[in-house]
CSV table of C-alpha atoms and ligand atoms in Angstrom, one decimal:
chain,number,residue,atom,x,y,z
A,1,MET,CA,57.1,96.0,105.8
A,2,LYS,CA,58.9,93.8,103.3
A,3,ALA,CA,62.7,94.1,103.3
A,4,ILE,CA,64.1,96.2,100.5
A,5,GLN,CA,65.7,93.9,97.9
A,6,VAL,CA,69.2,94.5,96.9
A,7,GLY,CA,71.3,93.0,94.0
A,8,LEU,CA,75.1,93.0,94.3
A,9,LEU,CA,77.3,93.1,91.3
A,10,GLY,CA,80.8,92.0,92.1
A,11,ILE,CA,81.6,90.3,95.4
A,12,GLY,CA,85.4,91.0,95.8
A,13,THR,CA,87.1,93.0,98.6
A,14,VAL,CA,84.3,95.6,99.0
A,15,GLY,CA,81.4,93.4,98.0
A,16,SER,CA,82.2,90.7,100.6
A,17,GLY,CA,82.6,93.5,103.2
A,18,VAL,CA,79.1,94.7,102.4
A,19,PHE,CA,77.6,91.3,102.7
A,20,ASN,CA,79.3,90.5,106.0
A,21,VAL,CA,78.6,93.9,107.7
A,22,LEU,CA,74.9,93.8,106.6
A,23,LYS,CA,74.6,90.3,108.0
A,24,ARG,CA,76.4,91.1,111.2
A,25,ASN,CA,74.6,94.4,112.0
A,26,GLN,CA,71.3,93.5,110.4
A,27,GLN,CA,69.1,94.4,113.4
A,28,GLU,CA,70.9,97.7,114.1
A,29,ILE,CA,70.7,98.7,110.5
A,30,GLN,CA,67.0,97.8,110.2
A,31,ARG,CA,66.2,100.0,113.3
A,32,ARG,CA,67.9,102.9,111.5
A,33,ALA,CA,66.5,102.2,108.0
A,34,GLY,CA,62.9,101.5,109.1
A,35,ARG,CA,62.8,98.3,107.2
A,36,GLY,CA,65.1,95.3,106.5
A,37,ILE,CA,67.7,95.4,103.8
A,38,GLN,CA,68.3,92.1,102.1
A,39,ILE,CA,70.9,91.1,99.5
A,40,ALA,CA,68.7,88.8,97.5
A,41,MET,CA,70.9,88.3,94.5
A,42,VAL,CA,74.7,88.4,93.8
A,43,ALA,CA,76.5,88.4,90.4
A,44,ASP,CA,80.1,87.6,90.1
A,45,LEU,CA,82.3,85.9,87.4
A,46,ASP,CA,83.5,83.4,90.0
A,47,THR,CA,80.2,81.9,91.1
A,48,ALA,CA,81.9,79.2,93.2
A,49,ARG,CA,83.8,81.8,95.3
A,50,ALA,CA,80.6,84.0,95.5
A,51,LYS,CA,78.5,81.0,96.7
A,52,ALA,CA,81.1,80.2,99.4
A,53,ALA,CA,81.0,83.9,100.5
A,54,VAL,CA,77.2,84.2,100.8
A,55,GLY,CA,76.1,80.7,101.7
A,56,ASP,CA,72.5,79.4,101.1
A,57,GLY,CA,69.5,81.6,100.7
A,58,VAL,CA,71.1,84.1,98.2
A,59,GLU,CA,70.8,83.5,94.5
A,60,VAL,CA,74.2,83.7,92.8
A,61,VAL,CA,74.6,84.2,89.1
A,62,SER,CA,77.4,84.9,86.7
A,63,ASP,CA,75.4,87.2,84.5
A,64,ALA,CA,75.0,90.7,86.1
A,65,ARG,CA,72.2,91.5,83.7
A,66,ALA,CA,70.0,88.8,85.4
A,67,VAL,CA,70.2,90.9,88.6
A,68,ILE,CA,69.1,94.1,86.7
A,69,ALA,CA,66.3,92.2,84.9
A,70,ASN,CA,64.9,90.9,88.2
A,71,PRO,CA,61.7,93.0,88.9
A,72,ASN,CA,62.0,92.3,92.6
A,73,ILE,CA,65.3,94.1,93.0
A,74,ASP,CA,65.0,97.7,94.2
A,75,ILE,CA,68.6,98.7,94.5
A,76,VAL,CA,71.7,97.6,92.5
A,77,ILE,CA,75.1,97.8,94.1
A,78,GLU,CA,77.9,98.1,91.5
A,79,LEU,CA,81.2,96.9,93.0
A,80,ILE,CA,83.0,95.6,89.9
A,81,GLY,CA,85.0,98.7,89.2
A,82,GLY,CA,86.4,100.3,86.0
A,83,TYR,CA,84.8,102.1,83.1
A,84,GLY,CA,83.9,99.2,81.0
A,85,ILE,CA,81.2,96.7,81.9
A,86,ALA,CA,80.5,98.7,85.1
A,87,LYS,CA,79.3,101.7,83.1
A,88,THR,CA,77.1,99.6,80.9
A,89,LEU,CA,75.5,97.9,83.9
A,90,VAL,CA,75.0,101.1,85.8
A,91,MET,CA,73.3,102.7,82.8
A,92,GLU,CA,71.1,99.6,82.3
A,93,ALA,CA,70.2,99.5,86.0
A,94,ILE,CA,69.1,103.2,85.8
A,95,ALA,CA,67.2,102.5,82.6
A,96,ALA,CA,65.4,99.7,84.5
A,97,GLY,CA,64.4,102.1,87.2
A,98,LYS,CA,66.7,100.8,89.9
A,99,HIS,CA,68.5,102.9,92.4
A,100,VAL,CA,72.3,102.4,92.2
A,101,VAL,CA,75.0,102.4,94.9
A,102,THR,CA,78.6,102.4,93.7
A,103,ALA,CA,82.1,102.8,95.1
A,104,ASN,CA,83.4,103.4,91.6
A,105,LYS,CA,85.1,106.8,91.6
A,106,ALA,CA,86.8,106.1,88.2
A,107,LEU,CA,83.4,105.6,86.6
A,108,LEU,CA,81.8,108.7,88.1
A,109,ALA,CA,84.8,111.0,87.7
A,110,VAL,CA,84.9,110.3,84.0
A,111,HIS,CA,81.2,109.6,83.1
A,112,GLY,CA,79.4,111.2,86.0
A,113,THR,CA,77.7,113.9,84.0
A,114,GLU,CA,76.0,111.3,81.7
A,115,ILE,CA,75.2,108.9,84.6
A,116,PHE,CA,73.7,111.6,86.9
A,117,ALA,CA,71.6,113.0,84.0
A,118,ALA,CA,70.2,109.6,83.2
A,119,ALA,CA,69.4,109.0,86.9
A,120,GLN,CA,67.8,112.5,87.2
A,121,ALA,CA,65.6,111.8,84.1
A,122,LYS,CA,64.6,108.4,85.5
A,123,GLY,CA,64.0,109.7,89.0
A,124,VAL,CA,66.4,107.3,90.7
A,125,VAL,CA,69.4,107.8,93.0
A,126,VAL,CA,73.0,107.1,92.2
A,127,ALA,CA,74.7,107.1,95.6
A,128,PHE,CA,78.5,107.1,95.9
A,129,GLU,CA,79.7,107.8,99.4
A,130,ALA,CA,82.2,104.9,99.2
A,131,ALA,CA,83.8,106.4,96.1
A,132,VAL,CA,85.7,109.1,98.0
A,133,ALA,CA,87.9,108.4,101.1
A,134,GLY,CA,86.5,104.9,101.8
A,135,GLY,CA,84.6,104.9,105.1
A,136,ILE,CA,84.8,108.6,105.8
A,137,PRO,CA,81.3,110.2,105.2
A,138,ILE,CA,82.8,113.1,103.3
A,139,ILE,CA,80.2,113.1,100.5
A,140,LYS,CA,77.4,113.5,103.0
A,141,ALA,CA,79.4,116.2,104.8
A,142,LEU,CA,80.0,118.2,101.7
A,143,ARG,CA,76.5,117.7,100.2
A,144,GLU,CA,74.4,118.1,103.3
A,145,GLY,CA,76.4,118.9,106.5
A,146,LEU,CA,78.1,122.0,105.0
A,147,THR,CA,75.2,123.1,102.9
A,148,ALA,CA,75.0,126.5,104.6
A,149,ASN,CA,78.5,127.4,103.6
A,150,ARG,CA,80.4,128.9,100.7
A,151,ILE,CA,83.2,126.4,100.5
A,152,GLN,CA,86.6,128.0,99.8
A,153,TRP,CA,88.9,125.1,99.4
A,154,LEU,CA,89.5,121.5,100.4
A,155,ALA,CA,92.6,119.4,100.5
A,156,GLY,CA,92.9,115.7,101.3
A,157,ILE,CA,94.9,112.6,101.6
A,158,ILE,CA,92.5,110.5,99.6
A,159,ASN,CA,94.6,107.6,98.4
A,160,GLY,CA,95.4,105.0,101.1
A,161,THR,CA,97.9,103.1,99.0
A,162,THR,CA,100.2,106.1,98.3
A,163,ASN,CA,99.9,107.3,101.9
A,164,PHE,CA,100.8,103.9,103.1
A,165,ILE,CA,103.8,103.8,100.8
A,166,LEU,CA,105.1,107.2,101.8
A,167,SER,CA,104.6,106.4,105.5
A,168,GLU,CA,106.4,103.0,105.3
A,169,MET,CA,109.2,104.4,103.2
A,170,ARG,CA,109.8,107.2,105.7
A,171,ASP,CA,109.4,105.3,108.9
A,172,LYS,CA,110.9,101.9,108.0
A,173,GLY,CA,113.1,102.9,105.1
A,174,LEU,CA,111.4,100.2,103.0
A,175,ASP,CA,111.6,100.1,99.3
A,176,PHE,CA,108.8,101.5,97.1
A,177,ALA,CA,108.0,98.2,95.3
A,178,VAL,CA,108.0,96.2,98.6
A,179,VAL,CA,105.4,98.5,100.2
A,180,LEU,CA,103.3,98.6,97.1
A,181,LYS,CA,103.1,94.8,97.1
A,182,GLU,CA,102.0,94.9,100.8
A,183,ALA,CA,99.3,97.5,99.9
A,184,GLN,CA,98.0,95.2,97.2
A,185,ARG,CA,98.0,92.2,99.6
A,186,LEU,CA,95.9,94.3,102.1
A,187,GLY,CA,93.3,95.1,99.5
A,188,TYR,CA,94.0,98.9,99.4
A,189,ALA,CA,95.3,99.1,95.8
A,190,GLU,CA,93.2,99.4,92.7
A,191,ALA,CA,93.0,96.5,90.2
A,192,ASP,CA,95.6,98.6,88.2
A,193,PRO,CA,97.9,100.0,90.9
A,194,THR,CA,99.3,102.6,88.5
A,195,PHE,CA,96.0,104.5,89.2
A,196,ASP,CA,97.1,104.8,92.8
A,197,ILE,CA,100.8,105.6,92.4
A,198,GLU,CA,100.4,108.0,89.5
A,199,GLY,CA,97.7,110.0,91.3
A,200,VAL,CA,94.8,109.1,89.0
A,201,ASP,CA,92.7,107.5,91.8
A,202,ALA,CA,93.2,110.7,94.0
A,203,ALA,CA,92.3,112.8,91.0
A,204,HIS,CA,89.1,110.9,90.5
A,205,LYS,CA,88.1,111.5,94.1
A,206,VAL,CA,89.0,115.2,94.2
A,207,THR,CA,87.1,115.7,90.9
A,208,LEU,CA,84.0,114.4,92.6
A,209,MET,CA,84.5,116.5,95.7
A,210,SER,CA,85.2,119.6,93.6
A,211,ALA,CA,81.9,119.2,91.8
A,212,ILE,CA,80.0,118.9,95.0
A,213,ALA,CA,81.8,121.7,96.8
A,214,PHE,CA,81.4,124.2,94.1
A,215,GLY,CA,78.4,123.1,92.1
A,216,ILE,CA,80.3,122.5,88.8
A,217,PRO,CA,80.1,119.5,86.5
A,218,VAL,CA,82.6,116.6,87.1
A,219,GLN,CA,85.6,117.4,84.9
A,220,PHE,CA,88.3,114.8,85.5
A,221,ASP,CA,89.9,115.7,82.1
A,222,LYS,CA,90.8,119.2,83.5
A,223,ALA,CA,92.5,117.9,86.7
A,224,HIS,CA,96.3,118.3,87.0
A,225,VAL,CA,97.6,114.8,88.0
A,226,GLU,CA,101.0,113.9,89.4
A,227,GLY,CA,101.8,110.8,91.5
A,228,ILE,CA,104.5,109.7,93.8
A,229,THR,CA,106.7,107.7,91.4
A,230,LYS,CA,109.2,110.5,90.8
A,231,LEU,CA,109.7,111.3,94.5
A,232,GLY,CA,113.2,110.6,95.8
A,233,ALA,CA,114.0,109.4,99.3
A,234,ALA,CA,116.3,112.4,99.6
A,235,ASP,CA,113.4,114.8,99.2
A,236,ILE,CA,111.4,113.0,101.9
A,237,LYS,CA,114.5,113.5,104.2
A,238,TYR,CA,115.2,117.1,103.3
A,239,ALA,CA,111.5,118.0,103.8
A,240,GLU,CA,111.7,116.6,107.3
A,241,GLN,CA,114.8,118.6,108.1
A,242,LEU,CA,112.9,121.8,107.0
A,243,GLY,CA,109.9,120.9,109.2
A,244,TYR,CA,107.6,119.5,106.5
A,245,ARG,CA,106.2,116.2,105.5
A,246,ILE,CA,105.5,115.1,101.9
A,247,LYS,CA,102.0,113.8,101.2
A,248,LEU,CA,100.1,113.2,98.0
A,249,LEU,CA,97.3,115.8,98.2
A,250,GLY,CA,94.1,116.3,96.2
A,251,ILE,CA,93.4,120.0,96.3
A,252,THR,CA,90.5,122.0,94.9
A,253,LYS,CA,90.1,125.7,95.5
A,254,ARG,CA,87.7,128.5,94.5
A,255,THR,CA,89.6,131.6,93.2
A,256,ASP,CA,88.4,134.8,91.5
A,257,LYS,CA,89.4,133.3,88.1
A,258,GLY,CA,88.1,129.8,88.4
A,259,ILE,CA,88.6,126.5,90.2
A,260,GLU,CA,91.9,124.9,91.0
A,261,LEU,CA,91.7,121.1,90.6
A,262,ARG,CA,95.0,119.3,91.2
A,263,VAL,CA,96.8,116.2,92.6
A,264,HIS,CA,100.5,116.2,93.3
A,265,PRO,CA,102.9,115.5,96.1
A,266,SER,CA,102.9,118.5,98.5
A,267,LEU,CA,105.1,119.6,101.4
A,268,ILE,CA,102.9,120.2,104.4
A,269,PRO,CA,104.1,121.8,107.7
A,270,ALA,CA,104.8,118.9,110.1
A,271,LYS,CA,102.6,120.5,112.8
A,272,ARG,CA,99.4,120.3,110.7
A,273,LEU,CA,97.1,117.4,111.5
A,274,LEU,CA,97.1,116.4,107.9
A,275,ALA,CA,100.9,115.9,108.0
A,276,ASN,CA,100.3,113.3,110.7
A,277,VAL,CA,97.8,111.1,108.8
A,278,GLU,CA,99.7,107.9,108.4
A,279,GLY,CA,99.4,104.5,106.7
A,280,ALA,CA,96.2,103.8,104.7
A,281,MET,CA,94.3,106.5,106.7
A,282,ASN,CA,92.7,109.3,104.7
A,283,ALA,CA,91.8,112.8,105.8
A,284,VAL,CA,90.1,115.8,104.2
A,285,VAL,CA,90.3,119.4,105.4
A,286,VAL,CA,87.5,121.7,104.3
A,287,GLN,CA,87.7,125.4,104.6
A,288,ALA,CA,84.3,127.1,104.4
A,289,ASP,CA,83.1,130.6,105.3
A,290,ALA,CA,80.6,130.0,108.1
A,291,VAL,CA,82.0,126.9,109.9
A,292,GLY,CA,85.7,127.6,109.3
A,293,THR,CA,88.0,124.6,109.1
A,294,THR,CA,86.6,121.1,109.5
A,295,LEU,CA,88.6,117.9,109.3
A,296,TYR,CA,87.4,114.4,108.3
A,297,TYR,CA,89.6,111.5,109.2
A,298,GLY,CA,89.3,107.7,108.9
A,299,LYS,CA,90.1,104.6,107.0
A,300,GLY,CA,90.2,105.4,103.3
A,301,ALA,CA,90.3,101.8,101.9
A,302,GLY,CA,89.7,98.2,102.8
A,303,SER,CA,86.8,95.8,102.9
A,304,GLU,CA,84.7,96.8,105.9
A,305,PRO,CA,85.5,100.5,106.1
A,306,THR,CA,84.4,100.9,102.5
A,307,ALA,CA,81.4,98.6,103.1
A,308,SER,CA,80.4,101.0,105.9
A,309,ALA,CA,79.9,103.8,103.4
A,310,VAL,CA,78.1,101.5,100.8
A,311,ILE,CA,75.6,100.5,103.5
A,312,ALA,CA,75.1,104.1,104.6
A,313,ASP,CA,74.0,104.8,101.0
A,314,LEU,CA,71.7,101.7,101.1
A,315,VAL,CA,70.1,103.0,104.3
A,316,ASP,CA,69.6,106.5,102.8
A,317,ILE,CA,68.0,105.1,99.7
A,318,THR,CA,65.8,102.8,101.8
A,319,ARG,CA,64.6,105.8,103.7
A,320,LEU,CA,63.9,107.8,100.5
A,321,HIS,CA,62.5,105.0,98.5
A,322,THR,CA,59.0,106.2,98.6
A,323,ALA,CA,59.8,109.9,98.6
A,324,ASP,CA,59.1,112.3,95.7
A,325,PRO,CA,62.3,112.2,93.5
A,326,THR,CA,62.3,116.0,93.0
A,327,HIS,CA,62.8,116.5,96.8
A,328,ARG,CA,65.8,114.2,97.2
A,329,VAL,CA,69.2,115.6,97.8
A,330,PRO,CA,70.7,116.5,94.3
A,331,HIS,CA,73.5,114.2,93.1
A,332,LEU,CA,76.1,117.0,93.1
A,333,ALA,CA,74.5,119.0,96.0
A,334,PHE,CA,73.3,121.8,93.8
A,335,GLN,CA,70.1,121.7,91.7
A,336,PRO,CA,70.9,120.5,88.2
A,337,ASP,CA,69.6,123.8,86.7
A,338,ALA,CA,71.7,125.8,89.2
A,339,MET,CA,75.2,124.5,88.3
A,340,SER,CA,78.0,127.0,87.9
A,341,ASP,CA,80.1,127.5,84.8
A,342,LEU,CA,83.2,128.6,86.7
A,343,PRO,CA,86.1,127.3,84.7
A,344,VAL,CA,88.7,124.9,86.0
A,345,LEU,CA,92.0,126.7,85.9
A,346,PRO,CA,95.0,125.4,83.9
A,347,MET,CA,97.9,124.5,86.2
A,348,GLU,CA,99.9,127.4,84.8
A,349,GLN,CA,97.5,129.8,86.6
A,350,VAL,CA,97.6,128.1,90.0
A,351,VAL,CA,99.2,130.1,92.8
A,352,THR,CA,101.2,128.0,95.3
A,353,SER,CA,104.6,127.8,96.9
A,354,TYR,CA,107.5,125.4,96.1
A,355,TYR,CA,110.2,123.2,97.4
A,356,LEU,CA,113.1,123.0,94.9
A,357,ARG,CA,116.1,120.7,95.1
A,358,LEU,CA,119.0,121.4,92.8
A,359,ARG,CA,122.0,119.2,92.4
A,360,VAL,CA,124.8,121.8,91.7
A,361,ALA,CA,128.5,122.0,91.3
A,362,ASP,CA,130.0,123.0,94.7
A,363,GLN,CA,131.5,126.3,93.5
A,364,ALA,CA,131.4,129.9,94.5
A,365,GLY,CA,128.6,132.0,92.9
A,366,VAL,CA,126.3,129.1,92.1
A,367,LEU,CA,123.7,130.0,94.8
A,368,ALA,CA,123.8,133.7,93.7
A,369,LYS,CA,122.9,132.8,90.1
A,370,VAL,CA,120.0,130.6,91.2
A,371,THR,CA,118.6,133.1,93.6
A,372,GLY,CA,119.1,135.8,91.0
A,373,ILE,CA,116.9,134.0,88.6
A,374,LEU,CA,114.2,133.6,91.2
A,375,ALA,CA,114.4,137.3,92.1
A,376,ASP,CA,114.2,138.3,88.4
A,377,GLY,CA,111.0,136.3,88.2
A,378,GLY,CA,109.6,138.0,91.2
A,379,ILE,CA,109.7,134.8,93.2
A,380,SER,CA,110.4,135.4,96.9
A,381,ILE,CA,112.5,132.8,98.8
A,382,ASP,CA,111.3,131.5,102.2
A,383,ALA,CA,114.3,129.4,103.2
A,384,VAL,CA,117.5,127.9,101.7
A,385,LEU,CA,119.3,124.8,102.9
A,386,GLN,CA,122.7,123.8,101.5
A,387,ARG,CA,124.2,120.5,102.3
A,388,GLU,CA,127.8,119.7,102.8
A,389,ALA,CA,129.2,118.2,99.5
A,390,ASP,CA,130.8,115.4,101.5
A,391,GLU,CA,127.5,114.5,103.1
A,392,VAL,CA,125.7,114.4,99.7
A,393,GLY,CA,128.2,112.7,97.5
A,394,GLY,CA,130.8,111.2,99.9
A,395,GLU,CA,134.3,112.4,100.7
A,396,GLY,CA,135.9,114.6,98.1
A,397,SER,CA,132.5,115.2,96.3
A,398,THR,CA,132.4,118.3,94.1
A,399,GLN,CA,128.6,118.3,94.0
A,400,THR,CA,126.0,119.3,96.5
A,401,ASP,CA,122.3,119.8,97.0
A,402,VAL,CA,120.7,123.2,97.4
A,403,ILE,CA,117.1,123.1,98.7
A,404,ILE,CA,115.0,126.2,98.4
A,405,LEU,CA,111.5,126.9,99.8
A,406,THR,CA,109.7,129.7,98.1
A,407,HIS,CA,106.7,131.9,98.9
A,408,ASP,CA,103.6,131.8,96.7
A,409,CYS,CA,103.9,132.6,93.0
A,410,VAL,CA,102.1,131.7,89.8
A,411,GLU,CA,103.0,128.3,88.4
A,412,ALA,CA,103.8,129.8,84.9
A,413,GLN,CA,106.4,132.1,86.5
A,414,MET,CA,108.0,129.2,88.3
A,415,ASN,CA,108.1,127.2,85.1
A,416,ILE,CA,110.1,130.0,83.4
A,417,ALA,CA,112.5,130.2,86.4
A,418,LEU,CA,112.9,126.5,86.5
A,419,ALA,CA,113.9,126.4,82.8
A,420,GLN,CA,116.4,129.1,83.3
A,421,MET,CA,118.0,127.4,86.4
A,422,GLN,CA,118.0,124.1,84.6
A,423,ALA,CA,120.0,125.7,81.7
A,424,LEU,CA,122.8,126.8,84.1
A,425,PRO,CA,126.0,124.7,83.5
A,426,THR,CA,126.4,124.4,87.2
A,427,VAL,CA,123.0,122.7,87.7
A,428,LEU,CA,124.0,119.1,87.2
A,429,ALA,CA,120.7,117.1,87.3
A,430,PRO,CA,117.0,117.6,86.6
A,431,ILE,CA,115.6,119.9,89.3
A,432,THR,CA,113.1,118.4,91.7
A,433,ARG,CA,110.0,120.6,92.2
A,434,ILE,CA,107.4,119.8,94.8
A,435,ARG,CA,104.6,122.1,95.6
A,436,LYS,CA,104.1,123.3,99.2
A,437,GLU,CA,100.8,123.9,100.9
A,438,GLU,CA,100.7,125.7,104.2
A,439,LEU,CA,97.0,124.9,104.7
A,440,ALA,CA,96.7,127.6,107.3
B,501,NDP,P1,87.7,93.5,93.5
B,501,NDP,O1,88.5,93.2,92.3
B,501,NDP,O2,88.1,92.9,94.8
B,501,NDP,O3,86.2,92.9,93.3
B,501,NDP,C1,85.5,93.1,92.0
B,501,NDP,C2,84.7,91.8,91.9
B,501,NDP,O4,83.9,92.0,90.7
B,501,NDP,C3,85.5,90.6,91.7
B,501,NDP,O5,85.0,89.5,92.5
B,501,NDP,C4,85.3,90.3,90.2
B,501,NDP,O6,85.4,88.9,89.9
B,501,NDP,C5,83.9,90.8,90.0
B,501,NDP,N1,83.6,91.0,88.6
B,501,NDP,C6,84.4,91.4,87.6
B,501,NDP,N2,83.7,91.6,86.4
B,501,NDP,C7,82.4,91.2,86.7
B,501,NDP,C8,81.2,91.1,85.9
B,501,NDP,N3,81.2,91.4,84.6
B,501,NDP,N4,80.1,90.7,86.6
B,501,NDP,C9,80.1,90.4,87.9
B,501,NDP,N5,81.2,90.4,88.6
B,501,NDP,C10,82.3,90.8,88.1
B,501,NDP,O7,87.5,95.0,93.7
B,501,NDP,P2,87.2,95.9,95.0
B,501,NDP,O8,86.1,95.2,95.8
B,501,NDP,O9,88.5,96.2,95.7
B,501,NDP,O10,86.6,97.2,94.3
B,501,NDP,C11,85.3,97.4,93.9
B,501,NDP,C12,85.1,98.8,93.6
B,501,NDP,O11,85.2,99.6,94.8
B,501,NDP,C13,86.0,99.5,92.6
B,501,NDP,O12,85.3,100.5,91.9
B,501,NDP,C14,87.0,100.2,93.5
B,501,NDP,O13,87.7,101.3,92.9
B,501,NDP,C15,86.1,100.6,94.6
B,501,NDP,N6,86.7,100.9,95.9
B,501,NDP,C16,87.6,99.9,96.5
B,501,NDP,C17,88.1,100.1,97.7
B,501,NDP,C18,89.0,99.1,98.4
B,501,NDP,O14,89.5,99.4,99.5
B,501,NDP,N7,89.2,98.0,97.8
B,501,NDP,C19,87.8,101.4,98.5
B,501,NDP,C20,86.9,102.3,97.8
B,501,NDP,C21,86.4,102.0,96.6
B,501,NDP,P3,86.8,88.3,89.5
B,501,NDP,O15,87.7,88.5,90.7
B,501,NDP,O16,86.5,86.9,89.2
B,501,NDP,O17,87.3,89.1,88.3
B,502,HSE,N1,93.0,102.3,95.9
B,502,HSE,C1,92.2,103.1,96.8
B,502,HSE,C2,93.2,103.7,97.8
B,502,HSE,C3,91.1,102.4,97.4
B,502,HSE,O1,94.3,103.2,98.0
B,502,HSE,O2,92.8,104.7,98.5
B,502,HSE,C4,90.2,103.3,98.1
B,502,HSE,O3,89.5,104.2,97.2
């Protein structure tokens, strides 16, 4: 049988990985797919660099539309990124009846509903394994492997750049900016790295996983998003002393009232496997009723790990290419007419526990006032750590840090208590609040 013909849009970090892995493992992949998979055409703005990457025998063009217009192309891979031209090209490829493979989580988290509907109507597949957690087959696990389960929650380290930064800062005491530069050099970071460090990239990914886990539309606009830029080195150190590690987590949870969908730095007990995921590695824990807890771990970014996921999608589509479209696996795991209207909860309704760090005047009665406010708000304390003033501010210091771990409470209640504590004259700086997830 003739090899399936693939057009590649964008041959940068991931695109070159796809080309190289397909070439290197051609025979093995063909044995799995049942027919050859050939990249016949590549579009990139830098045609000289693209030609150097693919060599002879592959047509290289600067206009991506020429790939979509080619009737011989069966599958289009979009590896340009962003919401701009990438969206236009994906929609045009669907309209032209091409299957699409993309690693573009930003595009799908924001425009997924429109894109999947267009694909459904046209009877083509939009596959996006590489969009979440790089090389880890988490989309397949959620969409197919766990299909017997009622999924309760999932939590993941799903941004390699920020995990790399937190690991390097903790282990080597390196500066934030230095480690970010290294993550960019290694090809982990997004074109705009603020997406990584402000939690936006992780929110794109957890939005996609939430839709698949619970059968709800993709709703990035409802996600609570916090990154790591406000984290202090002191918090990383105090968390360690209390037996926790700080990780940027993407969390989504089914509750009686609706769906929690959030990204923020979280304290995790140091003994949990997730707390020990280091560097650019990603991991996702899924809690489901039948199987219990499952953990998915691997490289979350980089050229060939991401290419691995892109090619897995290519093989799936190659296998399905002649199948009846209505019998394919639905884009968001649930049949389009069986989607749930469970609401995504506002952050104020989320129930979680907290790490609080207060810079206070080192005076009698300060701690009593703080704990009194928490008690009045019905917030139960799990642990308190008070540092020696000298240790915090040097000899003769009149200030100290009080660190408090709480049990679960509603975020709205914590917001009220935080405002009251912040108003105390003995609280000398903005209070640091980091959420804590026991993940038991
Ligand atoms: P790169 O920036 O390395 O590659 C993008 C390529 O697309 C560049 O070669 C760029 O050319 C080219 N390009 C830009 N505009 C056009 C256009 N209009 N037509 C044709 N080509 C164009 O990005 P990555 O490979 O890192 O990322 C690609 C996608 O994969 C993104 O959506 C990203 O979020 C996602 N992703 C990336 C991962 C990673 O580890 N890097 C992991 C998982 C997902 P030029 O350089 O000349 O602008
Ligand atoms: N910038 C992303 C990360 C790439 O650091 O995880 C993988 O999606």
